[in-house]
Short mmCIF file of C-alpha atoms in Angstrom, two decimals:
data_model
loop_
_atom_site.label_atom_id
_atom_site.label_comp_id
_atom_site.label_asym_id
_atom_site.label_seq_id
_atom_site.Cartn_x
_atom_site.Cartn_y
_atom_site.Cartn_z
CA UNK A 1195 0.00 0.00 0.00
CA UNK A 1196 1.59 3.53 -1.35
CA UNK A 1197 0.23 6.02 1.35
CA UNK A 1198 1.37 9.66 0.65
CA UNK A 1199 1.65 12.85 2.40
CA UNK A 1200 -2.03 13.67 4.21
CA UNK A 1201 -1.66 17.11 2.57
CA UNK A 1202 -1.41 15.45 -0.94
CA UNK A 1203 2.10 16.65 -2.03
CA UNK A 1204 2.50 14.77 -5.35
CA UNK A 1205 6.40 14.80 -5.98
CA UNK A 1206 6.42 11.20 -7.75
CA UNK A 1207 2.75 12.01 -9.43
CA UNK A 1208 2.94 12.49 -13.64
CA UNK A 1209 0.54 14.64 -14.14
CA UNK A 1210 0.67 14.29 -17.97
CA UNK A 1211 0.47 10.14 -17.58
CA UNK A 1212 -43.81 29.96 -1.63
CA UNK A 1213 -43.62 32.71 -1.31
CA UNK A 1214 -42.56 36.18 -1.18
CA UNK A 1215 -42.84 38.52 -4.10
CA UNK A 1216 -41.91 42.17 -5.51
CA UNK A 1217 -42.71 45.62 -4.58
CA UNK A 1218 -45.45 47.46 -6.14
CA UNK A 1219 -45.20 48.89 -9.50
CA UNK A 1220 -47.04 51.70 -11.52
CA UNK A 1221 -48.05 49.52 -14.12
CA UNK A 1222 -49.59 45.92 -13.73
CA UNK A 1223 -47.03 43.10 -13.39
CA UNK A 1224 -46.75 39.10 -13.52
CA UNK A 1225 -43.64 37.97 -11.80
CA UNK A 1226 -41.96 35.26 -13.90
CA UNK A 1227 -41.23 32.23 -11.21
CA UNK A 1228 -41.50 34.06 -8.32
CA UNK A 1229 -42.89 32.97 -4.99
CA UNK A 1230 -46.02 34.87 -3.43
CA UNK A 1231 -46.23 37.39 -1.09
CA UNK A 1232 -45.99 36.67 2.79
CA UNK A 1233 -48.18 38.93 4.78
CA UNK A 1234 -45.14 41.51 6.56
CA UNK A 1235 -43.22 40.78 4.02
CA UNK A 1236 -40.25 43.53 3.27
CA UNK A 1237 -40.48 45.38 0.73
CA UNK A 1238 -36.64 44.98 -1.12
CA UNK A 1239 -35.25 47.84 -2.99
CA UNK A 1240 -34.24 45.43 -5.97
CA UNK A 1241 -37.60 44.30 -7.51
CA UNK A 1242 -36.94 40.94 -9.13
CA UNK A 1243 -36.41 42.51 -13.08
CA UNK A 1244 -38.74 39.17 -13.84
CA UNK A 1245 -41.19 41.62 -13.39
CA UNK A 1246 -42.39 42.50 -16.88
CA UNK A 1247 -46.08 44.19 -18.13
CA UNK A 1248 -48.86 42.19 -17.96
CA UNK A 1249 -48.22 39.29 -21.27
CA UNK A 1250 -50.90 36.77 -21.34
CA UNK A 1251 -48.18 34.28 -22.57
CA UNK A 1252 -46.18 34.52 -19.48
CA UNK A 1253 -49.59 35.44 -17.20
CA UNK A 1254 -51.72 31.86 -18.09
CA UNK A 1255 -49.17 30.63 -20.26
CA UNK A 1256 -51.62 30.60 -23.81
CA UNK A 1257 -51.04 32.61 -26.78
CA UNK A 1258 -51.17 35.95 -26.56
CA UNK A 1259 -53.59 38.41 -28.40
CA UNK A 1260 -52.41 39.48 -31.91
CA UNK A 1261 -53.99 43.23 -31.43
CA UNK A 1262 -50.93 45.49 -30.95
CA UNK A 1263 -51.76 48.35 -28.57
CA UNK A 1264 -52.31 50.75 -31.98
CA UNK A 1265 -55.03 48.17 -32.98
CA UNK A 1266 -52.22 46.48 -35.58
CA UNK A 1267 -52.33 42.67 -36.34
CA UNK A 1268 -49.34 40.75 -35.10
CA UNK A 1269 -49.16 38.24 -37.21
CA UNK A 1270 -45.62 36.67 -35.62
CA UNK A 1271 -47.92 36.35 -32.19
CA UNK A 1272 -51.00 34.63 -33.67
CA UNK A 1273 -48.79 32.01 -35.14
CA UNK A 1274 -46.62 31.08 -32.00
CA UNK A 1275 -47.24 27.56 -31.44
CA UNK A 1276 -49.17 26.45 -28.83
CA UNK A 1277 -46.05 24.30 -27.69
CA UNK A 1278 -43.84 27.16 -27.69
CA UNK A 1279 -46.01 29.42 -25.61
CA UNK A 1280 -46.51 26.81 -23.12
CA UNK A 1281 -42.60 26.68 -22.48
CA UNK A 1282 -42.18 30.27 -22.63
CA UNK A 1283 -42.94 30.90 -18.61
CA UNK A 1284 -40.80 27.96 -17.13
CA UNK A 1285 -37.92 28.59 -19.79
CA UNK A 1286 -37.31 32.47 -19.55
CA UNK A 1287 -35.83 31.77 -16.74
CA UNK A 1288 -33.91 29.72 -16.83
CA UNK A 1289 -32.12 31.02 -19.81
CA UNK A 1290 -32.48 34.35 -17.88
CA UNK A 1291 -29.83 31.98 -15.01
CA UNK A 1292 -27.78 30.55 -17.73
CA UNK A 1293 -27.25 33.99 -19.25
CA UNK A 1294 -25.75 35.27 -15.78
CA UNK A 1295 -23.91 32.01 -14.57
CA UNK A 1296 -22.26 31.69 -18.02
CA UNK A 1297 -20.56 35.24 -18.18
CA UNK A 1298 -19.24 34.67 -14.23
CA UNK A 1299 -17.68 31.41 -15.54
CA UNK A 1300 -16.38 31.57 -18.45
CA UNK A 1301 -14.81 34.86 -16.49
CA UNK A 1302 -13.89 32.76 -14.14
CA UNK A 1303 -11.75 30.20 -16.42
CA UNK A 1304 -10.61 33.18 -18.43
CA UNK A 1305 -8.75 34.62 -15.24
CA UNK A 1306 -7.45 31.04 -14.13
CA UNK A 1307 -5.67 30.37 -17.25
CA UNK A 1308 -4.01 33.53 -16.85
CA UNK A 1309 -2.79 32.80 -13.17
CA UNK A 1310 -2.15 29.44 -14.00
CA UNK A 1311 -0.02 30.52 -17.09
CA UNK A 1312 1.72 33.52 -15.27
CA UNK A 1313 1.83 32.37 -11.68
CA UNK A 1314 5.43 30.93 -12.13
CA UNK A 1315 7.17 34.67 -12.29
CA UNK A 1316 6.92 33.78 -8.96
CA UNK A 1317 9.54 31.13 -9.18
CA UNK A 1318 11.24 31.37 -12.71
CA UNK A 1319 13.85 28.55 -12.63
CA UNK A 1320 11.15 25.64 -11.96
CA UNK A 1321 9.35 26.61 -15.13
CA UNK A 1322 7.37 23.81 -16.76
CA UNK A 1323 6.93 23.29 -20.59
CA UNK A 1324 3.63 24.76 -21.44
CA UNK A 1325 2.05 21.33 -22.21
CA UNK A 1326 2.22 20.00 -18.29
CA UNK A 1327 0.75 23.33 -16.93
CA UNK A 1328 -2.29 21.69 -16.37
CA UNK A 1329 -0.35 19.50 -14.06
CA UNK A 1330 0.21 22.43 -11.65
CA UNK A 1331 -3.66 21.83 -10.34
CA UNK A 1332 -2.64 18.83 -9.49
CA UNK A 1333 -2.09 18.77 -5.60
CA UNK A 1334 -3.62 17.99 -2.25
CA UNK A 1335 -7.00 16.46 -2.77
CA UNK A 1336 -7.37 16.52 -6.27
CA UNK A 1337 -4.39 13.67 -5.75
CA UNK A 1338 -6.64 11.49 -4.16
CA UNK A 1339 -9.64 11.89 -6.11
CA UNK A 1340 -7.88 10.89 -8.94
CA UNK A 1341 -5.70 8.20 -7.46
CA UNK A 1342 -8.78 6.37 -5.91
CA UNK A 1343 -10.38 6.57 -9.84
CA UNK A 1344 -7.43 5.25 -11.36
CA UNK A 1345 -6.21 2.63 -8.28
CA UNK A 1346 -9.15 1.94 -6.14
CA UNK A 1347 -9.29 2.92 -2.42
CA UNK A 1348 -7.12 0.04 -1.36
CA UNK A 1349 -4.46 2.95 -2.78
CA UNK A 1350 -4.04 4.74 0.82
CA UNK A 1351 -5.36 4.18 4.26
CA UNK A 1352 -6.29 7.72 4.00
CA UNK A 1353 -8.13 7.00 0.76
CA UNK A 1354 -12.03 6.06 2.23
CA UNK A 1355 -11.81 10.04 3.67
CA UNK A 1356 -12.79 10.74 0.00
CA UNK A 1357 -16.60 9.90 -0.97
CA UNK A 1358 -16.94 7.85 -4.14
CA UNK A 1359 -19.18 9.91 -6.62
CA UNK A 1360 -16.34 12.24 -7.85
CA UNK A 1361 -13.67 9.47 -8.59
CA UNK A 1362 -16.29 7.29 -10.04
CA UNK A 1363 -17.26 10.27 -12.34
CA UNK A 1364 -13.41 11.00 -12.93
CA UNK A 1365 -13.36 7.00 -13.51
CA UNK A 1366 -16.08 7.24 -16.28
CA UNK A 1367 -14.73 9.58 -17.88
CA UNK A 1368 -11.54 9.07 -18.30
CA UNK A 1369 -11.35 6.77 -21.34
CA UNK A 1370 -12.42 9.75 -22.98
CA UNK A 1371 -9.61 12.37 -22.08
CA UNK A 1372 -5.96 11.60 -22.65
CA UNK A 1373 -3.26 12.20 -19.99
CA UNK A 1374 -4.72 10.44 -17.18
CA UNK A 1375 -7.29 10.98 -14.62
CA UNK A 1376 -6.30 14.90 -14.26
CA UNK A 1377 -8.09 16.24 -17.21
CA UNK A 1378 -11.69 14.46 -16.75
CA UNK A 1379 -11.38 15.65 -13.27
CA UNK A 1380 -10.78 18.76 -14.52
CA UNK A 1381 -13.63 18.94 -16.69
CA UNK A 1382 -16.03 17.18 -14.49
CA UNK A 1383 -15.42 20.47 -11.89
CA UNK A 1384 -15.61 22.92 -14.57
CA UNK A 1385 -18.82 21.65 -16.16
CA UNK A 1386 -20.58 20.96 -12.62
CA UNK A 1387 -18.91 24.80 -11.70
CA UNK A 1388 -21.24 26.14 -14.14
CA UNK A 1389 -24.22 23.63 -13.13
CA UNK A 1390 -23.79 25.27 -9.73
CA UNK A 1391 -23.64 28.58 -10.51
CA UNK A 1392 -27.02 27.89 -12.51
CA UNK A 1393 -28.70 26.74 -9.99
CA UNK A 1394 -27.34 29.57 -7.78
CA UNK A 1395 -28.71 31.96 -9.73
CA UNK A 1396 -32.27 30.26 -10.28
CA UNK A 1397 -32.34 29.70 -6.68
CA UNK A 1398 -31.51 32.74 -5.33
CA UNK A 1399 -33.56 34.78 -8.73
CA UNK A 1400 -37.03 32.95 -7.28
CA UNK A 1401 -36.50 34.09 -3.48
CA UNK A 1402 -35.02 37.59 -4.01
CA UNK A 1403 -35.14 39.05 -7.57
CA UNK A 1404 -32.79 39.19 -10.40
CA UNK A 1405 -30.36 41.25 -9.65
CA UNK A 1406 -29.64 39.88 -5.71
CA UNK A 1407 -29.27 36.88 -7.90
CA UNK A 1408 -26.72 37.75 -10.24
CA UNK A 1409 -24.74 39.68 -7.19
CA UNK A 1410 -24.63 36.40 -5.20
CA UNK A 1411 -23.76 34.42 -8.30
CA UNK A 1412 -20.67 36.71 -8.99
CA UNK A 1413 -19.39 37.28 -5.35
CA UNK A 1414 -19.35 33.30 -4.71
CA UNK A 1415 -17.17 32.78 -7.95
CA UNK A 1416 -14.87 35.84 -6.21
CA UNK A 1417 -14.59 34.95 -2.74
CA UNK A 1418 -11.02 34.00 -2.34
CA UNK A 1419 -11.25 30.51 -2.28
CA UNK A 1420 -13.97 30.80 -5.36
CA UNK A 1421 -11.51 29.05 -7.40
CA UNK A 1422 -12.31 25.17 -6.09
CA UNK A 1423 -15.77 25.45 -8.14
CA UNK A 1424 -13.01 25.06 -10.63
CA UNK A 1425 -10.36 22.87 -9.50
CA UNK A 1426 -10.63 18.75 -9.70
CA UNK A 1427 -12.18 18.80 -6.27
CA UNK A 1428 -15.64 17.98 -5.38
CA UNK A 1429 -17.54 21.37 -4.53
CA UNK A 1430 -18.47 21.46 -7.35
CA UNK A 1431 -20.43 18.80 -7.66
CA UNK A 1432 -21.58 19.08 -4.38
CA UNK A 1433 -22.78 22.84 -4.38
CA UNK A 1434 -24.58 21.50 -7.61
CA UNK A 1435 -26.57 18.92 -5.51
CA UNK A 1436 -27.41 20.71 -3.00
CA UNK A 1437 -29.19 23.77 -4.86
CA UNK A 1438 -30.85 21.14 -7.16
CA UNK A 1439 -32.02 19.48 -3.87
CA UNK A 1440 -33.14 22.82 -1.98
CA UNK A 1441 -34.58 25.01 -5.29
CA UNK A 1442 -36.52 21.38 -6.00
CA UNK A 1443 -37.85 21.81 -2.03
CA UNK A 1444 -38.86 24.95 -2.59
CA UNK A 1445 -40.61 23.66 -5.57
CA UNK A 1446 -42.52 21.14 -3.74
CA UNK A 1447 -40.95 18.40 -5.47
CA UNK A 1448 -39.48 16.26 -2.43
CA UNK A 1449 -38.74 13.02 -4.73
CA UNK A 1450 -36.31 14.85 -6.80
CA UNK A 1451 -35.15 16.74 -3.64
CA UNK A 1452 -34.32 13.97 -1.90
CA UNK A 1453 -32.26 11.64 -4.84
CA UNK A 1454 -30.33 15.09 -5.52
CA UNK A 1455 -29.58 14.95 -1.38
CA UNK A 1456 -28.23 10.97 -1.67
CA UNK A 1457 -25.99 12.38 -4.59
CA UNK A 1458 -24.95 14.71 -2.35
CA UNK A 1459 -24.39 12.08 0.37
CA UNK A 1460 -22.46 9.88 -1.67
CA UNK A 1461 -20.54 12.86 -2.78
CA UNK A 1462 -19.51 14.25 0.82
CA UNK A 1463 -20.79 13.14 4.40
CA UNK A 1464 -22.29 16.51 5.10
CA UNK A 1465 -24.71 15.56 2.44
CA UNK A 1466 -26.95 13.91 4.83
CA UNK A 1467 -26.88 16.97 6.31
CA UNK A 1468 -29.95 18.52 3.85
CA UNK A 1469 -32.57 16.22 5.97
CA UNK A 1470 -32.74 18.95 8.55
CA UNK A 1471 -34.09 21.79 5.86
CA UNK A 1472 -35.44 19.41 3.49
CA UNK A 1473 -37.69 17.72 6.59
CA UNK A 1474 -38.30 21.73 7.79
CA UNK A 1475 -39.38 22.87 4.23
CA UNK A 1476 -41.83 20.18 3.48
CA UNK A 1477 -43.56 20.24 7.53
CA UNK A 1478 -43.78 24.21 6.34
CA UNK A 1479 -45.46 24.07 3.16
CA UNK A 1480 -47.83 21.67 5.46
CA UNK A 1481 -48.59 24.13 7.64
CA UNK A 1482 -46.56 21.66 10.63
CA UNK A 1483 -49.42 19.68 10.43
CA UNK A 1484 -48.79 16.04 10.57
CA UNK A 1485 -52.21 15.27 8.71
CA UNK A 1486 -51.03 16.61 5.91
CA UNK A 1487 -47.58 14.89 6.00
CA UNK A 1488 -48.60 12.31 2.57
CA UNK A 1489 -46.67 9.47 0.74
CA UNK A 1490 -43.85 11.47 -0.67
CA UNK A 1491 -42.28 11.31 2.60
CA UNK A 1492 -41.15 7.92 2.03
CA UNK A 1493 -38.69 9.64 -0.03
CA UNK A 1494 -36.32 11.35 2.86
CA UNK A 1495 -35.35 7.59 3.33
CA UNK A 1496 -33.62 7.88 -0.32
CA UNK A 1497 -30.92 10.32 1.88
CA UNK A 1498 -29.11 8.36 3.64
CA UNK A 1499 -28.70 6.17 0.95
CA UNK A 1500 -25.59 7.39 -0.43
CA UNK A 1501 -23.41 7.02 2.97
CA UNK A 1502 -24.68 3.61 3.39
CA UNK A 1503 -23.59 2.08 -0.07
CA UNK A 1504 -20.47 3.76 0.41
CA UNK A 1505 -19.97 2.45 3.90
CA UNK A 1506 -21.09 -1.50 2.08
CA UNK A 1507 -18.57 -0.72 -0.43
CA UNK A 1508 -15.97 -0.15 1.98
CA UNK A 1509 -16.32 -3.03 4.36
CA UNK A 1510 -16.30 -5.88 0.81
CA UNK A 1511 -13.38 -3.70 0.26
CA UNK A 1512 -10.86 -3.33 3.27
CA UNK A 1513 -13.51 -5.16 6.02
CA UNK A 1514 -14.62 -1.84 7.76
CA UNK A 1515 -18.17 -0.56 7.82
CA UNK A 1516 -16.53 2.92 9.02
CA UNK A 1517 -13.52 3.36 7.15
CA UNK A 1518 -14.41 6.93 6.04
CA UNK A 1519 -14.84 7.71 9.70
CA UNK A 1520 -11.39 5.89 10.56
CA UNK A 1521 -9.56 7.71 7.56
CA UNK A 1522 -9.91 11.15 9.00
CA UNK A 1523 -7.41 9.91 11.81
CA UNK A 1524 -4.93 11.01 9.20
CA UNK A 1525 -6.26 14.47 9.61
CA UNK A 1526 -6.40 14.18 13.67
CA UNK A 1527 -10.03 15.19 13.62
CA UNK A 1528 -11.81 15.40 16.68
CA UNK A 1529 -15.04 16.84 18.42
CA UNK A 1530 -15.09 19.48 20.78
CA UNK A 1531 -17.14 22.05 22.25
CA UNK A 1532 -19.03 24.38 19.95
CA UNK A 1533 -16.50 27.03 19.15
CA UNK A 1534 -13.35 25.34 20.55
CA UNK A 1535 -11.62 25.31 17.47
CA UNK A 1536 -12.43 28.81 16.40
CA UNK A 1537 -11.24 29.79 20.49
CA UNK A 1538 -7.91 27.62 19.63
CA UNK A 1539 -7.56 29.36 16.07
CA UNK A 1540 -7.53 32.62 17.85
CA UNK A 1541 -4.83 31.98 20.62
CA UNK A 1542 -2.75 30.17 18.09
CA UNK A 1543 -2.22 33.54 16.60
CA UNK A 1544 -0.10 34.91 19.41
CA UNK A 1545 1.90 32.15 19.31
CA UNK A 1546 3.26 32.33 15.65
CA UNK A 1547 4.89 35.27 14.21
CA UNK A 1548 2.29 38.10 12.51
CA UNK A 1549 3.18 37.32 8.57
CA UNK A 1550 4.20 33.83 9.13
CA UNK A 1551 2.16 32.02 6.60
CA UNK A 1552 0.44 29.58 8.76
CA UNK A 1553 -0.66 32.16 10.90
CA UNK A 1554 -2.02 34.25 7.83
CA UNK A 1555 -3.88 31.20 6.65
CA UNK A 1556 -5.34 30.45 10.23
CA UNK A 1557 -6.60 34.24 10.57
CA UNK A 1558 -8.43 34.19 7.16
CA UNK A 1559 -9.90 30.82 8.20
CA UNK A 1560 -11.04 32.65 11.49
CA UNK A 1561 -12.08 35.85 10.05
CA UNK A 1562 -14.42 33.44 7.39
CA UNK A 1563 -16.11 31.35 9.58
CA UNK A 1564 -16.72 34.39 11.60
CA UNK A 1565 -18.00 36.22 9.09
CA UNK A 1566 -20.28 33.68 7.57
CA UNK A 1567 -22.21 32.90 11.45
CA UNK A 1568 -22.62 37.37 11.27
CA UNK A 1569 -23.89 37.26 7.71
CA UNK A 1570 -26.94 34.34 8.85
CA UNK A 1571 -27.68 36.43 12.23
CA UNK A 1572 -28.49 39.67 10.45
CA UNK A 1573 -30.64 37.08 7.91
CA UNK A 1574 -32.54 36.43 10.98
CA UNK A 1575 -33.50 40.24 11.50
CA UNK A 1576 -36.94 40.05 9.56
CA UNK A 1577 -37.42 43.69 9.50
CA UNK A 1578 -33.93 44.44 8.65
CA UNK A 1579 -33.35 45.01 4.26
CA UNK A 1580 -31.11 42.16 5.41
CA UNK A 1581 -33.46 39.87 6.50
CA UNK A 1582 -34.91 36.49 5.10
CA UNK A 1583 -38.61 35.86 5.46
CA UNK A 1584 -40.04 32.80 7.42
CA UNK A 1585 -41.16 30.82 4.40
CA UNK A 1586 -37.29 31.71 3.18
CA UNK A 1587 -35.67 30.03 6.64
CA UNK A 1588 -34.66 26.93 5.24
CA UNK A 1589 -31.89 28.37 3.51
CA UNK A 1590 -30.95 29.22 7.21
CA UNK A 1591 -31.67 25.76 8.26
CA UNK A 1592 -29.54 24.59 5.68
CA UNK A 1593 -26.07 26.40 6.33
CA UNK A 1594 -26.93 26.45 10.10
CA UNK A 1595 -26.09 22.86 10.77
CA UNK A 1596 -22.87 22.25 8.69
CA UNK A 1597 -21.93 25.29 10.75
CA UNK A 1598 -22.59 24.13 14.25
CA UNK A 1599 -20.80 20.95 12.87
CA UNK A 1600 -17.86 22.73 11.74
CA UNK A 1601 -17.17 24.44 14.67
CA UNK A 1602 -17.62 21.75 17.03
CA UNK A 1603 -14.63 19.57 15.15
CA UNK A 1604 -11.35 20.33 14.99
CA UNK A 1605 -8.65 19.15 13.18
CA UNK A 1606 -4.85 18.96 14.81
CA UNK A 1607 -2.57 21.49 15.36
CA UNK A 1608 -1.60 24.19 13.94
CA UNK A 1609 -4.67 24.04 11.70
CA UNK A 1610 -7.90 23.91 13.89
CA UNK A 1611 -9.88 25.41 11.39
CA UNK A 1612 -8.58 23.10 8.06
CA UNK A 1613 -10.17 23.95 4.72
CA UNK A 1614 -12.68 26.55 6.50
CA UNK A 1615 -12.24 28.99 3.39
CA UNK A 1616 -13.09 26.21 0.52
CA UNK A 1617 -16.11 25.07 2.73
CA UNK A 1618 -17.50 28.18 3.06
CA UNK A 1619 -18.40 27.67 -0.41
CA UNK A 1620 -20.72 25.29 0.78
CA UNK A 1621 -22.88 28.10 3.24
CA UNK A 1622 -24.22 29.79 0.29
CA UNK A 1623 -27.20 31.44 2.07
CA UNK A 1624 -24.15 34.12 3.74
CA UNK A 1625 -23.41 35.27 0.34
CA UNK A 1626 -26.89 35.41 -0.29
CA UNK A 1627 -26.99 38.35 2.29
CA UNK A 1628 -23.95 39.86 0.85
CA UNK A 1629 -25.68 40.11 -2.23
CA UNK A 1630 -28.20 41.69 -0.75
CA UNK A 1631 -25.60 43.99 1.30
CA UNK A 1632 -24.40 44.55 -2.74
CA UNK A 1633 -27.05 47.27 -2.81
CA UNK A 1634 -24.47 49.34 -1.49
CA UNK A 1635 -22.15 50.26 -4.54
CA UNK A 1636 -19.59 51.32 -1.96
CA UNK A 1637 -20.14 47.88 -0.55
CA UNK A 1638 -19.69 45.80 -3.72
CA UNK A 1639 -16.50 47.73 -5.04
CA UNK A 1640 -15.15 47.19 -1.59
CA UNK A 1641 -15.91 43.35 -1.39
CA UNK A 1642 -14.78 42.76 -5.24
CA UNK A 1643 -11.90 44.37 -4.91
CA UNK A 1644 -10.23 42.73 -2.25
CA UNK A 1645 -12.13 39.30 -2.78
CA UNK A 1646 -10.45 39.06 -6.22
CA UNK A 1647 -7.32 40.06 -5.25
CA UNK A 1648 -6.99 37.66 -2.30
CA UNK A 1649 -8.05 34.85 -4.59
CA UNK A 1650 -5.22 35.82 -6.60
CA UNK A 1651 -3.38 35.42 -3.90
CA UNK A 1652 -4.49 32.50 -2.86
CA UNK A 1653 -4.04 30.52 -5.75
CA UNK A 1654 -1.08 31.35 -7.33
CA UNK A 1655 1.44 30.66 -4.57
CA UNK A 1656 -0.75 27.08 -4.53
CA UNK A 1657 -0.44 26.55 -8.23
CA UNK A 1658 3.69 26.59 -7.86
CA UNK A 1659 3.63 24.97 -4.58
CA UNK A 1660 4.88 27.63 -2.61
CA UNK A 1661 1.68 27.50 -0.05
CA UNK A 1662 -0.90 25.49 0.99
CA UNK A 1663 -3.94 26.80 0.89
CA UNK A 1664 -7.43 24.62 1.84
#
């Protein structure tokens, strides 16, 4: 058995080989997709700009008239197939998301092949040859996502840490891509990236409005650790479930919501995780009455399903049911109080020298996690412009609990607060309410600017292995 580094450093690797709705208008509106209004409901300054005059086509969904408002025959209108204006409501907006996710990613790539092409000024005598530079995304985890696809997890002891959905998708793919398991990783994350940022947009564009939408969709993609939606690691994929699974909640459709939440289970453990909003979001639309609770709960028992293959898999395979619990030994994780990591974090930083890199990288953990628990407090103030409504509270639900859980585990020193930064990824609803802080145009200049250039930051010194960074 070849175990490596816990970190991943890949030396000997060959890379190469509802219901809330907008503010009052002067003229009569039909809001495209968008939830209700909730009696106390605040009024937003950013009406959703779904709102469009009164069309029968997006109003009932049939054709509309073929009178023009100067009495003129529209003859274009009155031949619209019926089939056509039936898809017109549901599919405006979604290619109203696509058209907003797709500029913030293909951005997004844009700006890593620059880094990734000019981050090695940084150390000019290890320069590779221009056709291995996409081996310099090869490190850390992405090693053992694609070692487990191309060896199996008898490959490392520390392998079973790693759920199996990403290497089996890395696995299935890689007959098509040549060079190895690196480039269908690669693409996997890129392709899911823009799934996610989709369904980030849709999501967010149904509960607060077009333009919170497209805020939140372009401040997640530059938070400093934005760039793992891109790298061969799983967030991805797993941000991608997880909206799919919540936005199909909110929808009312629990069987879809709950087979998108064992993806996300058999994709990382804090997939089982959606039961708590999932459960909350359904007992809501119900009114909490358990008379109303009806057959399609059946399907929160497709959740769990993920784990427990995974954990069958891995006892045929090395003999232990728990061998993604035992794995994380490697990473000395352990439970504590609520907080005790974040309490450790802190007095670690008067220990360590003030620009000594660990102790950079331990206060920007601190400072995000932080930030993130502020961000879903001041969601809690309903009559704040920050607020979420009640009907909107299992987005709260949702990044409360991988919170709590996050705090009260600790990994071993010096880094109490490991991979904080990439997981905060994960607690979307926080840059929901920056996006609705993004009102502020003194506020969104002030969080691009240094968001970007920290990410910039971030992953260049990681690209020529100079710094780890989540």
């Amino acid at each position: 058995m070849n175990d490596i580094d816990i970190y991943g450093l890949h030396a000997e690797r060959d890379p190469v080989n509802g219901e809330a709705g907008p503010k009052a208008v002067a003229t009569p509106t039909v809001p495209v997709d968008t939830p209700k209004a909730s009696v106390g409901a605040p009024v937003l300054d950013d009406s959703p700009t779904d709102e469009r005059a009164a069309d029968s086509v997006e109003a009932t969904g049939e054709a509309s008239t073929d009178v023009e408002a100067d009495g003129t025959y529209d003859a274009d209108r009155a031949a619209t197939p019926k089939w056509r204006a039936w898809m017109r409501p549901w599919m405006e907006p979604w290619l109203r998301s696509f058209r907003a996710a797709f500029g913030v990613w293909l951005g997004a790539i844009t700006a890593y092949l620059f880094v990734t092409f000019f981050a090695w000024r940084f150390v000019p005598t290890r320069v590779p040859p221009v056709h291995d530079l996409m081996g310099t995304w090869y490190k850390y985890d992405t090693v053992f996502y694609v070692r487990i696809a191309e060896d199996g997890y008898l490959w490392s002891k520390f392998a079973p840490a790693f759920y199996p959905l990403y290497p089996a998708l890395i696995k299935g793919l890689n007959p098509i891509f040549p060079g190895g398991g690196l480039p269908a990783a690669l693409f996997i994350s890129v392709m899911f990236g823009l799934v996610a940022l989709v369904m980030l947009h849709r999501l967010v564009d149904f509960e607060f409005g077009e333009k919170v939408a497209s805020r939140t969709t372009f401040y997640i993609a530059a938070f400093p650790a934005g760039f793992f939606l891109f790298a061969a690691y799983n967030e991805s994929l797993f941000l991608a479930l997880v909206l799919i699974s919540l936005y199909a909640a909110r929808k009312g459709n629990f069987w879809v919501a709950n087979i998108a939440a064992a993806f996300a289970g058999s994709t990382r453990l804090f997939g089982l995780l959606l039961a708590a909003p999932l459960v909350y979001e359904y007992m809501r639309q119900r009114g909490w009455s358990i008379r109303k609770i009806r057959w399609d709960a059946l399907g929160f028992g497709l959740i769990p399903t993920g784990v427990v293959a995974f954990s069958i898999f891995l006892y045929r395979t090395t003999g232990d049911w728990l061998a993604f619990s035992h794995a994380q030994d490697g990473w000395k994780r352990k439970y504590d109080w609520p907080g005790a990591p974040m309490w450790k974090t802190l007095k670690l930083l008067n220990d360590k020298p003030y620009l000594q890199d660990w102790r950079l990288l331990q206060l920007v953990n601190l400072v995000v996690v932080a930030g993130a628990i502020i961000l879903l407090l001041l969601a809690l103030r309903r009559k704040s412009r920050l607020g979420f409504r009640p009907d909107q509270y299992y987005l709260l639900v949702y990044a409360a609990v991988p919170i709590l859980l996050f705090i009260s585990t600790e990994t071993g020193w010096p880094n109490y607060l490991m991979s904080a930064t990439r997981i905060a990824l994960e607690w979307f609803p926080a840059f929901i309410v920056l996006g609705l802080m993004g009102r502020s145009r003194a506020f969104e200049r002030f969080y691009l600017m240094l968001a970007i250039m920290a990410q910039g930051m971030f992953l260049a010194p990681m690209l020529v292995g100079l710094q780890f960074t989540a």
